[in-house]
Coordinates of C-alpha atoms and ligand atoms in Angstrom, one line a residue:
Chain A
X2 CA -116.2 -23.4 -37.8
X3 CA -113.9 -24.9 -35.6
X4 CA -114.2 -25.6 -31.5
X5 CA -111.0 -23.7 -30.7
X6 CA -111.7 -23.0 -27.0
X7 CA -111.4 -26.5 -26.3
X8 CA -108.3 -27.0 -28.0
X9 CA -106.6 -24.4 -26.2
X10 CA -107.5 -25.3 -22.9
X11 CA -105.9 -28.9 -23.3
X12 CA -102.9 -27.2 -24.2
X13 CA -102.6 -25.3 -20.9
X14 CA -102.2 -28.3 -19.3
X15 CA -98.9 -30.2 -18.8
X16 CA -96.8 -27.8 -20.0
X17 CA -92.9 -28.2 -19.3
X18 CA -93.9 -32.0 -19.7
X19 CA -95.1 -31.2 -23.5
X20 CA -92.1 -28.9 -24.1
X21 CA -89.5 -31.7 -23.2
X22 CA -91.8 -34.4 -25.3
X23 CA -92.0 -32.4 -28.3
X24 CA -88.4 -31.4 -28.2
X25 CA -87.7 -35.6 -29.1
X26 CA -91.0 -35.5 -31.4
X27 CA -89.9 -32.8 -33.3
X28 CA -86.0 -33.9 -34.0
X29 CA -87.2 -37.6 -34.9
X30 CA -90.1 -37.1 -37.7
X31 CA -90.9 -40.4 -39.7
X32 CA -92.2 -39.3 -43.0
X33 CA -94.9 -41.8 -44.9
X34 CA -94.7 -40.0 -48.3
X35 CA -98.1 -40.6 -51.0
X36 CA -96.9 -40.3 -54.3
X37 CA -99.4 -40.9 -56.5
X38 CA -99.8 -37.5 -57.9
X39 CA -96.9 -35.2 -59.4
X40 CA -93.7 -34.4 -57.5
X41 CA -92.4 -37.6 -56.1
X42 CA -89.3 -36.6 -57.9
X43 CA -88.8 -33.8 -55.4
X44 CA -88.2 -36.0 -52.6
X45 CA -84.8 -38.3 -53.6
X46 CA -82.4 -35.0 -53.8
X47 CA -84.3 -34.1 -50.3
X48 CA -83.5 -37.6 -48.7
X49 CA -80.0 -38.0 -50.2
X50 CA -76.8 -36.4 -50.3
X51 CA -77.9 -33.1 -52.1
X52 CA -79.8 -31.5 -48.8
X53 CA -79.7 -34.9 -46.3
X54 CA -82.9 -34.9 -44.3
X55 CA -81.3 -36.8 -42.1
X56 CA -79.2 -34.4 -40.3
X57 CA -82.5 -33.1 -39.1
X58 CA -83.6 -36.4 -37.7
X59 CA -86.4 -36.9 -41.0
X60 CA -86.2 -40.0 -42.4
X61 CA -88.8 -42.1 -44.7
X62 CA -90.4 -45.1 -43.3
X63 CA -92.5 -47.9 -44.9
X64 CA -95.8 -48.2 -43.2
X65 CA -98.3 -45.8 -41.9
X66 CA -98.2 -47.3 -38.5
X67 CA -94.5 -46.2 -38.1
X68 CA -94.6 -43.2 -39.7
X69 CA -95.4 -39.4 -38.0
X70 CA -95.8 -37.2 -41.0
X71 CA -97.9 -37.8 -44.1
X72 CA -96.7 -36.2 -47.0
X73 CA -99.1 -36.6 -50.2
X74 CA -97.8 -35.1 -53.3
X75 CA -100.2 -33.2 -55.9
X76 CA -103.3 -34.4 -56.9
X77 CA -105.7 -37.1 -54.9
X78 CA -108.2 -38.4 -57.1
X79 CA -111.4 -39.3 -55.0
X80 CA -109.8 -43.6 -55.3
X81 CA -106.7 -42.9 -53.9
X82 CA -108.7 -40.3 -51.5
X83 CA -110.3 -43.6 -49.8
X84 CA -106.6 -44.9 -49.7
X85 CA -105.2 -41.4 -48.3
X86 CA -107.9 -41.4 -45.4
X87 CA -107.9 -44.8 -44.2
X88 CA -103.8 -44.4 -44.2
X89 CA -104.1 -41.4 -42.1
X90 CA -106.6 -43.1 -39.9
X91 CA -103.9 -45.8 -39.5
X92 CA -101.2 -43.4 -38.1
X93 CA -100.7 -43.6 -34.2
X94 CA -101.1 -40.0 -32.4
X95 CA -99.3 -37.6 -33.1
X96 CA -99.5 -37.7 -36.3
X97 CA -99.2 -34.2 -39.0
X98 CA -100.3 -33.8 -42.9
X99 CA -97.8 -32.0 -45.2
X100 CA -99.6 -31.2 -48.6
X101 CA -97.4 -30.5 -51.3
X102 CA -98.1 -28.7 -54.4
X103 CA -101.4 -26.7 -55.6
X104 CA -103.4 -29.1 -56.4
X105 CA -103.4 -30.2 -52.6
X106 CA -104.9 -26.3 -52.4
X107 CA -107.6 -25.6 -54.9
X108 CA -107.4 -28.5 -57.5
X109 CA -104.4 -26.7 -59.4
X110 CA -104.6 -27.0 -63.1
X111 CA -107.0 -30.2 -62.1
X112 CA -109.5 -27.6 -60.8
X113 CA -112.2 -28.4 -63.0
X114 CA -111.2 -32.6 -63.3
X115 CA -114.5 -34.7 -62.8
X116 CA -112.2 -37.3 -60.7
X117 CA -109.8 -35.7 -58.7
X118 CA -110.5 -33.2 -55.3
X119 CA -109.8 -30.0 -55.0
X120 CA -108.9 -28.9 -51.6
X121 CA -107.5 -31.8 -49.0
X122 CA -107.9 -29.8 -46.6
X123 CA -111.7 -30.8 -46.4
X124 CA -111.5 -34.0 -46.2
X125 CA -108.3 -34.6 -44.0
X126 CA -107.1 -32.1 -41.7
X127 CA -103.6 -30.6 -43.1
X128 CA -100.9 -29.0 -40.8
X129 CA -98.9 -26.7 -43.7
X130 CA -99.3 -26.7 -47.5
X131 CA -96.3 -26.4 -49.9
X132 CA -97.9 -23.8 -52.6
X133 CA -96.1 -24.3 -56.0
X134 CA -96.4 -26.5 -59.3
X135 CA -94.4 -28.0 -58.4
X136 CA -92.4 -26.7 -55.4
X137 CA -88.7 -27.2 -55.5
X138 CA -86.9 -29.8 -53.1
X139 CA -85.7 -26.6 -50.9
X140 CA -89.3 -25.7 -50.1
X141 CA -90.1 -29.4 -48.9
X142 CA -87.1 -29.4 -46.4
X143 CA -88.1 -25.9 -45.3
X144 CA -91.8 -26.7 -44.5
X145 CA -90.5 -29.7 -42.5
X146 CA -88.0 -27.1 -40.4
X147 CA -91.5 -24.8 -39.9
X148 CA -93.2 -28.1 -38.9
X149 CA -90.4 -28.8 -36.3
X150 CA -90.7 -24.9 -34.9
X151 CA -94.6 -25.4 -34.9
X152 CA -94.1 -28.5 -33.0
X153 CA -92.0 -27.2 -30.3
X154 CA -94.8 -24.0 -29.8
X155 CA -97.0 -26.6 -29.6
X156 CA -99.0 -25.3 -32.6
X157 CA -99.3 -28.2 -34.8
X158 CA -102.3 -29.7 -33.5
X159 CA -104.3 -30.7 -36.4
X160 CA -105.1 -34.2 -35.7
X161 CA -106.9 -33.0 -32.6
X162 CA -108.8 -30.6 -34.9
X163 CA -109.9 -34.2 -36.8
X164 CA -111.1 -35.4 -34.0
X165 CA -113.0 -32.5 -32.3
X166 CA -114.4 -32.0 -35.7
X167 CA -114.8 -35.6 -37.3
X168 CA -118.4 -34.8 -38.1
X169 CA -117.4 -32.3 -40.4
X170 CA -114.7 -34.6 -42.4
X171 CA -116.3 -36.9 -42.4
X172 CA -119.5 -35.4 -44.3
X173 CA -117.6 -34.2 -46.3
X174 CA -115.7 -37.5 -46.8
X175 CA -119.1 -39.4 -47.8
X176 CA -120.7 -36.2 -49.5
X177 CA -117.2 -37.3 -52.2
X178 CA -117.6 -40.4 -52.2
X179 CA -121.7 -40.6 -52.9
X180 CA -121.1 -38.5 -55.7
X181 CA -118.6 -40.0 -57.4
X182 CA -120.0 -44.0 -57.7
X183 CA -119.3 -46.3 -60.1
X184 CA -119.0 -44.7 -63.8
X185 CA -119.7 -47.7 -66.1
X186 CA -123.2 -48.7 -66.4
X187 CA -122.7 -52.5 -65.7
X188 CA -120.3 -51.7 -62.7
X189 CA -122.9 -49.4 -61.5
X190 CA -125.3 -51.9 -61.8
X191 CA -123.3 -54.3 -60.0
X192 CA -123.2 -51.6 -57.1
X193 CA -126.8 -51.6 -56.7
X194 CA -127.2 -56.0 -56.8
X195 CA -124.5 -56.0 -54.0
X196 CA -126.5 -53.3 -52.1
X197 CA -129.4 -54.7 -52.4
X198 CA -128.1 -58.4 -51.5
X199 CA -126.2 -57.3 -48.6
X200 CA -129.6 -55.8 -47.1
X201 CA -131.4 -58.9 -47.5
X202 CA -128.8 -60.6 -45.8
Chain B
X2 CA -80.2 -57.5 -3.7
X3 CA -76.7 -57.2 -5.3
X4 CA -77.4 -59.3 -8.3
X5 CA -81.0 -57.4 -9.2
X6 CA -79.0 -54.2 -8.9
X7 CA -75.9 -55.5 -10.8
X8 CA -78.8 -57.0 -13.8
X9 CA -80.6 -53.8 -14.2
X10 CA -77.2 -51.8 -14.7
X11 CA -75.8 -54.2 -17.3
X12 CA -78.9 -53.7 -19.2
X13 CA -79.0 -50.3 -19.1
X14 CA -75.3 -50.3 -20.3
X15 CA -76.1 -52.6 -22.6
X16 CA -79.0 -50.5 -24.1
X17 CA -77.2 -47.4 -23.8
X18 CA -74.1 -48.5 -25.8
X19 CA -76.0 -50.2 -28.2
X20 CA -78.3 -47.0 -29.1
X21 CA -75.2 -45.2 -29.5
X22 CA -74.0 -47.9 -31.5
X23 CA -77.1 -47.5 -34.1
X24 CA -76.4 -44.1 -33.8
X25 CA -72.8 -44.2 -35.0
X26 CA -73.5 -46.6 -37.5
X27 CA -76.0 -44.0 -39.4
X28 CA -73.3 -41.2 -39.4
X29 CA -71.3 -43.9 -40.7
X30 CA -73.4 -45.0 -43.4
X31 CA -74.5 -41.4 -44.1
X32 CA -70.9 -40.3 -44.5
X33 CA -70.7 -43.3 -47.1
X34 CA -73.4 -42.0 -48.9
X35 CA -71.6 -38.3 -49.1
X36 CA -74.1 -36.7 -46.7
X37 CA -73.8 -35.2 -43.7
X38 CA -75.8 -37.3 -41.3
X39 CA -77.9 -37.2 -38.1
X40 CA -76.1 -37.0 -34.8
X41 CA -74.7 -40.2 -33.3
X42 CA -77.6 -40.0 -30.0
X43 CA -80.6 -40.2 -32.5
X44 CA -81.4 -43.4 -32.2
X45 CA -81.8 -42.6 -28.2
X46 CA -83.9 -39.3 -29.3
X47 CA -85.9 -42.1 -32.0
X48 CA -86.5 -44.4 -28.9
X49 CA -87.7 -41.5 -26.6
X50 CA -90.1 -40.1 -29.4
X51 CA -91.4 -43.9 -29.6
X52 CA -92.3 -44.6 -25.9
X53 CA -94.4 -40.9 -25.8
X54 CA -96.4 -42.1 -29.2
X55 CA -99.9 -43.9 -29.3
X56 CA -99.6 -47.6 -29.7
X57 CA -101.9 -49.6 -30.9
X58 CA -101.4 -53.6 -30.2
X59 CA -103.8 -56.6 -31.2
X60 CA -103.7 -59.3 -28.5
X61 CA -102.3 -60.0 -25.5
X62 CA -99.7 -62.4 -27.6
X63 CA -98.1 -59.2 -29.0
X64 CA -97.3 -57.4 -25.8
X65 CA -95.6 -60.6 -24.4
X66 CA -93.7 -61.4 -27.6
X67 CA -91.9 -58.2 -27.6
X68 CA -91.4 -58.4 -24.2
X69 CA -90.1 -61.6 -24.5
X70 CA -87.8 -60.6 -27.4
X71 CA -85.9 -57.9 -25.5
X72 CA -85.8 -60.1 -22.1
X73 CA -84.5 -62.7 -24.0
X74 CA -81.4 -61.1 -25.2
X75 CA -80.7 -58.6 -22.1
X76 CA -80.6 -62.7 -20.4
X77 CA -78.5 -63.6 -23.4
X78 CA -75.5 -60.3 -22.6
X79 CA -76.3 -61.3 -18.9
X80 CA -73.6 -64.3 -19.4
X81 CA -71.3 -62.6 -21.6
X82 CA -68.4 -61.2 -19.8
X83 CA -67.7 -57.3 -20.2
X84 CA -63.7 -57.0 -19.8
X85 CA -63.9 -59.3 -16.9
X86 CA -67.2 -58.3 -15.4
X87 CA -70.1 -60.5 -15.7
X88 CA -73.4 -60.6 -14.3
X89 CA -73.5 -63.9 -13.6
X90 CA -71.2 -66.9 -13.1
X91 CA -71.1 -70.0 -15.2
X92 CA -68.8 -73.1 -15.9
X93 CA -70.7 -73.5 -19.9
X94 CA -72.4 -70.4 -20.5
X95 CA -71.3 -70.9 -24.3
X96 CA -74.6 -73.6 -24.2
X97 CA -76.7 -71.5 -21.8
X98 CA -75.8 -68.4 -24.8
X99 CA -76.6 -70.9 -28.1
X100 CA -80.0 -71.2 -26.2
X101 CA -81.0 -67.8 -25.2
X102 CA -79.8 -65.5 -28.6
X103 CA -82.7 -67.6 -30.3
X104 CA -85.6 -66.7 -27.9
X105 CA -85.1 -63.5 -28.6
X106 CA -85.8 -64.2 -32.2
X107 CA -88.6 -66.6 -31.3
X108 CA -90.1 -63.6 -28.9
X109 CA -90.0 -61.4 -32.2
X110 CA -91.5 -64.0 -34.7
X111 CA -94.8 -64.6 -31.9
X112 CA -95.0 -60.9 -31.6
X113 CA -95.7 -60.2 -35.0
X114 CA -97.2 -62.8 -36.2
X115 CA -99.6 -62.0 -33.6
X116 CA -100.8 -58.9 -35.5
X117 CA -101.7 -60.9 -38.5
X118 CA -100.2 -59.0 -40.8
X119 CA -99.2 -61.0 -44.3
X120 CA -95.8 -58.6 -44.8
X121 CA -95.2 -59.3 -40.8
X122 CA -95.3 -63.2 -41.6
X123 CA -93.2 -63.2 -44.8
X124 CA -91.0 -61.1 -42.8
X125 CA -90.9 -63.6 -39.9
X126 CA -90.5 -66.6 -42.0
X127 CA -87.2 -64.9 -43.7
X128 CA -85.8 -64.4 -40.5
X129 CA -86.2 -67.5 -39.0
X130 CA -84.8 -69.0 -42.7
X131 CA -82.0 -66.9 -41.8
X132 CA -81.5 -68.0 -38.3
X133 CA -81.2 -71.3 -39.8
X134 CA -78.5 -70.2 -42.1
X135 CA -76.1 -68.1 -40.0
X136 CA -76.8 -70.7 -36.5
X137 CA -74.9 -73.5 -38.2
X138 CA -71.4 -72.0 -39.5
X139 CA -71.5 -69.3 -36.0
X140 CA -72.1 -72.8 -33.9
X141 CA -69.3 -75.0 -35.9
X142 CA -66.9 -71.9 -34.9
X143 CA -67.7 -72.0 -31.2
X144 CA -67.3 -75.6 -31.6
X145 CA -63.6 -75.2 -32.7
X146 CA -63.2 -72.7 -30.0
X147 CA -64.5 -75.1 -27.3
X148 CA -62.0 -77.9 -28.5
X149 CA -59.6 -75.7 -28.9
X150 CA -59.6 -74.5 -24.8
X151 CA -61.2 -77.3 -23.5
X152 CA -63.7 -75.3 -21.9
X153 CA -67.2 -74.2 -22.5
X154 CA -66.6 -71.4 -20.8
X155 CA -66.6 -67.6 -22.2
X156 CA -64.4 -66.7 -19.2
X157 CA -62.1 -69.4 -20.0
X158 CA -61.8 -68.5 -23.8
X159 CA -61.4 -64.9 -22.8
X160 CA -58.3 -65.4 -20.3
X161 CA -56.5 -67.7 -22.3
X162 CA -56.1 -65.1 -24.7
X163 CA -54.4 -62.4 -22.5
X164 CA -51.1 -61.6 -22.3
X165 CA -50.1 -60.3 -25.8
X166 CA -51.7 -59.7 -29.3
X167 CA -50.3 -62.5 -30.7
X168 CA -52.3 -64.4 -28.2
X169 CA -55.6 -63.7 -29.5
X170 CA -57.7 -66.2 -31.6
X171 CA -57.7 -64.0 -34.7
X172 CA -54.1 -65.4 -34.9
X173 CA -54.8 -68.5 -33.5
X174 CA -57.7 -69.6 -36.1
X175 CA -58.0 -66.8 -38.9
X176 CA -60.3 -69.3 -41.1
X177 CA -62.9 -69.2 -37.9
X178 CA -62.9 -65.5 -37.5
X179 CA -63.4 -65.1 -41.1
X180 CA -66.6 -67.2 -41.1
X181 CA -68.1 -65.9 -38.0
X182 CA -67.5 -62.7 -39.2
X183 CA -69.9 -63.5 -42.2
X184 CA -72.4 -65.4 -39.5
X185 CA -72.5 -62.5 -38.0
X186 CA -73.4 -60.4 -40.5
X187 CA -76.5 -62.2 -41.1
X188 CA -76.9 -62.2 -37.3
X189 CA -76.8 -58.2 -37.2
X190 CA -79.5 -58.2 -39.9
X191 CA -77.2 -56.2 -42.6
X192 CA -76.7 -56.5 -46.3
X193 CA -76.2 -58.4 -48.3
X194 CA -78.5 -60.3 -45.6
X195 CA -81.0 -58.1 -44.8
X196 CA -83.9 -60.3 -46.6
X197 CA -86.2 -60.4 -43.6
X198 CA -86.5 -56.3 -43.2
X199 CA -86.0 -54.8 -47.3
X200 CA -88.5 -52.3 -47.2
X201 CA -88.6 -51.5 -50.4
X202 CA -90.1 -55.3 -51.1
X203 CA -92.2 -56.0 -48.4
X204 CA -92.8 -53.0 -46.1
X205 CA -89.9 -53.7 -43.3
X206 CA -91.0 -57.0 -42.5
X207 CA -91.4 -57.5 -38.9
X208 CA -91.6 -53.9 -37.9
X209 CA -94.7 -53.8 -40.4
X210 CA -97.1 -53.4 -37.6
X211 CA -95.7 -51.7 -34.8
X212 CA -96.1 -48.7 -33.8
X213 CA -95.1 -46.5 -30.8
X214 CA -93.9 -48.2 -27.5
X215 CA -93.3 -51.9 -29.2
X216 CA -91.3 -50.3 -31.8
X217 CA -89.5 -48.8 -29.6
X218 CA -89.1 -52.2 -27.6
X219 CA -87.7 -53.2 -31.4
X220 CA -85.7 -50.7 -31.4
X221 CA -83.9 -51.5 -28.2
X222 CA -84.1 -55.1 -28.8
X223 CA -82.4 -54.6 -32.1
X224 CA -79.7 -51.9 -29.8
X225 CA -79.1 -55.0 -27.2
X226 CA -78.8 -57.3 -30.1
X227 CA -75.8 -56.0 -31.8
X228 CA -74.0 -55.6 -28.3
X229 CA -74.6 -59.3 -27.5
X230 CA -73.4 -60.3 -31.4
X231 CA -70.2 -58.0 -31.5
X232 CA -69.2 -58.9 -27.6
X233 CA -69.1 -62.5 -28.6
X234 CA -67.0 -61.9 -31.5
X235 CA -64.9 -59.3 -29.2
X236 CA -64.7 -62.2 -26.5
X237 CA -64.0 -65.1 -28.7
X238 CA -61.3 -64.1 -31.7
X239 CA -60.0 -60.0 -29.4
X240 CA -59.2 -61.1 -26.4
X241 CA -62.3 -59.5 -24.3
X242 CA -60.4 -56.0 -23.2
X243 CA -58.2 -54.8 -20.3
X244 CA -61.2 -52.7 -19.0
X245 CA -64.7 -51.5 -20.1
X246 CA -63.7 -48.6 -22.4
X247 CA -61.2 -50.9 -24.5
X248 CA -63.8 -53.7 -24.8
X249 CA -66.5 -51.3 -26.0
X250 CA -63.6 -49.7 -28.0
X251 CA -63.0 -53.0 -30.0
X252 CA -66.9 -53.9 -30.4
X253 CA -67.1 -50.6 -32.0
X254 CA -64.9 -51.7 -34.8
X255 CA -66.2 -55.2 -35.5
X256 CA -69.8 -53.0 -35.8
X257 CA -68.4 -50.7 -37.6
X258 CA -67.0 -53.4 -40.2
X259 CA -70.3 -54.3 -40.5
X260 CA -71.9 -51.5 -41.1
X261 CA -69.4 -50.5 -43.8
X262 CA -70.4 -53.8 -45.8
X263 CA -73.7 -53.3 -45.0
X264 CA -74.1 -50.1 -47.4
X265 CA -71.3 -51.6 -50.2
X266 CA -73.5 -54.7 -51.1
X267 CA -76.8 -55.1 -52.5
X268 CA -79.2 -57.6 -51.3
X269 CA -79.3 -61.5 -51.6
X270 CA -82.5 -63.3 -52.0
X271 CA -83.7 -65.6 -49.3
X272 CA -82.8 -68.6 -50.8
X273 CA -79.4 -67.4 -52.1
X274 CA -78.3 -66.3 -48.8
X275 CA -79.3 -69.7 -47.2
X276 CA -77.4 -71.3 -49.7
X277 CA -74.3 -68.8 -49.1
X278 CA -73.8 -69.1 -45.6
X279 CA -74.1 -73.1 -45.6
X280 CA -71.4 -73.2 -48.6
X281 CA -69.1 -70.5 -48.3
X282 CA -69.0 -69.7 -44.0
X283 CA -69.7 -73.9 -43.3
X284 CA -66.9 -74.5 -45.4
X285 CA -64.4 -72.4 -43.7
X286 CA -65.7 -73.6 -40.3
X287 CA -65.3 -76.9 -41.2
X288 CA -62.0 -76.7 -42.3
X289 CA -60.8 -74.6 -39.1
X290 CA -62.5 -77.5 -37.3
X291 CA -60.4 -79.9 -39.1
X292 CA -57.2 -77.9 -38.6
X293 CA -57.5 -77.3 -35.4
X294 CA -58.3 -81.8 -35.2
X295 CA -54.8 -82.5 -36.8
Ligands
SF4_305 S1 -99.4 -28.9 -58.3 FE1 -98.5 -29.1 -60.4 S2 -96.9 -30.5 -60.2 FE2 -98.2 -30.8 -58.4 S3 -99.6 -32.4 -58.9 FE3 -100.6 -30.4 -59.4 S4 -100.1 -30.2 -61.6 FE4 -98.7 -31.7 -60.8

């Protein structure tokens, strides 16, 4: 599915430059965590004195611009989806997606919700999942240590698999979104007027 | 030829101790906090990471506002004597100092309000509030100190001090020291005057919209800030040092001091800091001032 020949050949390139660059990139991650779903309860005993991020260089920062890692936590219903891709879209390069808990995987106990996605991994491109419901703080702090090792091998590439493949997301992307419009009749008729208006305009 | 040579290594001094500074100050506050903390070179690893990143800017304004910001303040530490050592010689740098520490604020404030950004400009206008705040008491103080040696000169100040401990202006004017000890923590930016950044309220203010290299020209504006701030405390109430290592040595502390009160207070609103620093600091500098009259 994926145009992994490509990939691989940018990588040959610049080597012992990358290897110093991603030593500083991997021991200064900025995390942008999107709680909406379960699980933002996992992160405090991560970030404070119980298992200290910080020693590792991981600390949490306010806005997507600053930030290198996105971590969303459980569920994304297809409106906070919009939110979740235009915030990724935001982040500078390099940028990597941690997806935490099931639901990020198959849809979890959600599996069969009319509102909420299934896999993430369609729609945004995501660098390791966190399997559990939900996983314990010690699993988020490890998959941030596999991040940092993936990192330094240079192996943590997904945004570049976004943008080799954006085609793909971003079918997918509007294939959600068309589905799911407006569920009130009024609101739905509303959706149409605006349409309509904004063609004649 | 000399003088380029001697600016570009008292910036890069001044960057370098400052980064190490922010570093140390983490592992400080982390060790407040019971945890274990990251290493005192982050921030330099933090600024590294920045300068490799994508940035993305908005206008031309932005790129020369954050220039401006850090040029600003490497000018400022430019006539700030380092135990004796000083980039370049002046008769009144205390006035060429009052003006340069604001453009670096000024560079800042165009910089992000460049980028549009409603947080950024909230942000901005708390800072410059604050400015306003934490100028007046820091100025009264240098006031005092300039009556006091009949000089406007840092040099001056700094040699009329040496000699013994007793001869320092902590002694000399306590009720000064104490209010430009609070200025100064408004001037570093820490609690419980941290309005213009809180980024639990409105996203980290002025950083809201940069990314990459201009964050890391924030960063290392922020690194040369804090050595300009504690040097002029270091130079005007401990006597400037016997050499470079001392000096450093004793703007460690009055960072450290900060940084300690920094993670024991909460935050004050803008208003209520305002209000603070123009009752509580203005009054003590006044009185010095009037002390120091009789
Ligand atoms: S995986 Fe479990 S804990 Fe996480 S969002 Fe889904 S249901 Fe909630």
């Amino acid at each position: 599915m994926f145009n992994i020949n490509s990939l691989e050949q940018q990588d040959n390139q610049d080597k012992l430059w990358d290897k110093v660059i991603n030593y500083f990139r991997k021991r200064s991650l900025w995390m942008l965590h999107y709680c909406t779903g379960c699980g933002a309860m996992e992160l405090p005993p991560v970030m404070t004195s119980r298992w200290d991020m910080e020693r590792f260089g991981i600390g949490p920062m306010a806005t997507p611009r600053q930030a290198d890692i996105l971590l969303i936590t459980g569920y994304s219903s297809v409106r906070t989806m919009k939110r979740i891709i235009r915030t990724y879209e935001q982040m500078p390069e390099p940028k990597w997606v941690l997806a935490f808990g099931s639901c990020t995987v198959n849809g979890g106990m959600y599996w069969d919700s009319y509102n909420v996605i299934n896999n993430l991994g369609e729609y945004i491109p995501v660098d390791i999942t966190i399997a559990g419901c939900m996983p314990r703080p010690e699993a988020i702090l490890d998959s941030m240590l596999k991040l940092m090792d993936m990192i330094q091998a240079g192996e943590a590439k997904a945004f570049r698999k976004y943008k080799e493949n954006y085609a793909y997301y971003k079918a997918n992307q509007d294939r959600l979104f068309m589905e799911r419009g407006p569920v009130l009749e009024s609101a739905a008729l509303r959706y149409v007027h605006e349409e309509t208006e904004g063609g004649e305009a | 030829m000399m003088t380029v040579f001697n600016i570009i290594l008292y910036s890069l001094f001044a960057i370098l101790v400052g980064l190490i500074f922010l570093g140390i100050g983490r592992k400080v506050a982390a060790r407040v906090h019971l945890r274990y903390g990251p290493p005192f070179y982050q921030s330099i690893i933090d600024v590294i990471k920045l300068m490799s990143r994508e940035s993305i800017t908005h206008n031309f304004v932005m790129d020369l506002g954050m220039v401006m910001a850090l040029t600003g303040l490497i000018g400022t530490m430019l006539y700030i004597p380092i135990a004796g050592h000083i980039a370049f010689e002046s008769n009144t740098n205390i006035i060429v100092i009052m003006y340069l520490m604001a453009i670096g604020h000024l560079g800042m404030a165009m910089a992000v309000s460049a980028s549009g950004n409603p947080y950024a400009n909230i942000g901005v206008s708390r800072a410059l509030t604050m400015m306003l705040g934490y100028e007046v008491p820091f100025f009264t103080v240098m006031l005092g100190l300039i009556i006091y040696n009949q000089s406007s000169s840092v040099m001056v100040i700094n040699l009329a001090q040496a000699g013994s401990i007793w001869n320092w202006n902590i002694w000399q004017m306590p009720i000064g020291f104490i209010a430009a000890e609070m200025a100064l923590q408004a001037m570093m930016g820490e609690k419980p005057f941290d309005a213009m950044i809180a980024p639990a309220e409105i996203a980290s203010g002025p950083m809201v919209e940069l990314s990459g290299r201009y964050l890391g020209l924030g960063f290392l504006t922020k690194a040369v800030g804090v050595f300009v701030e504690t040097a002029l405390i270091v130079n005007f109430f401990f006597g400037g040092g016997t050499s470079v290592i001392t000096f450093v040595i004793k703007q460690l502390e009055v960072f450290l001091i900060a940084v300690i009160f920094d993670n024991i207070f909460p935050r004050y609103k803008i208003e209520q800091a305002v209000k603070f620093l123009w009752i509580f600091p203005m009054g003590l500098a006044v009185i010095q001032l009037i002390l120091l009259a009789i």
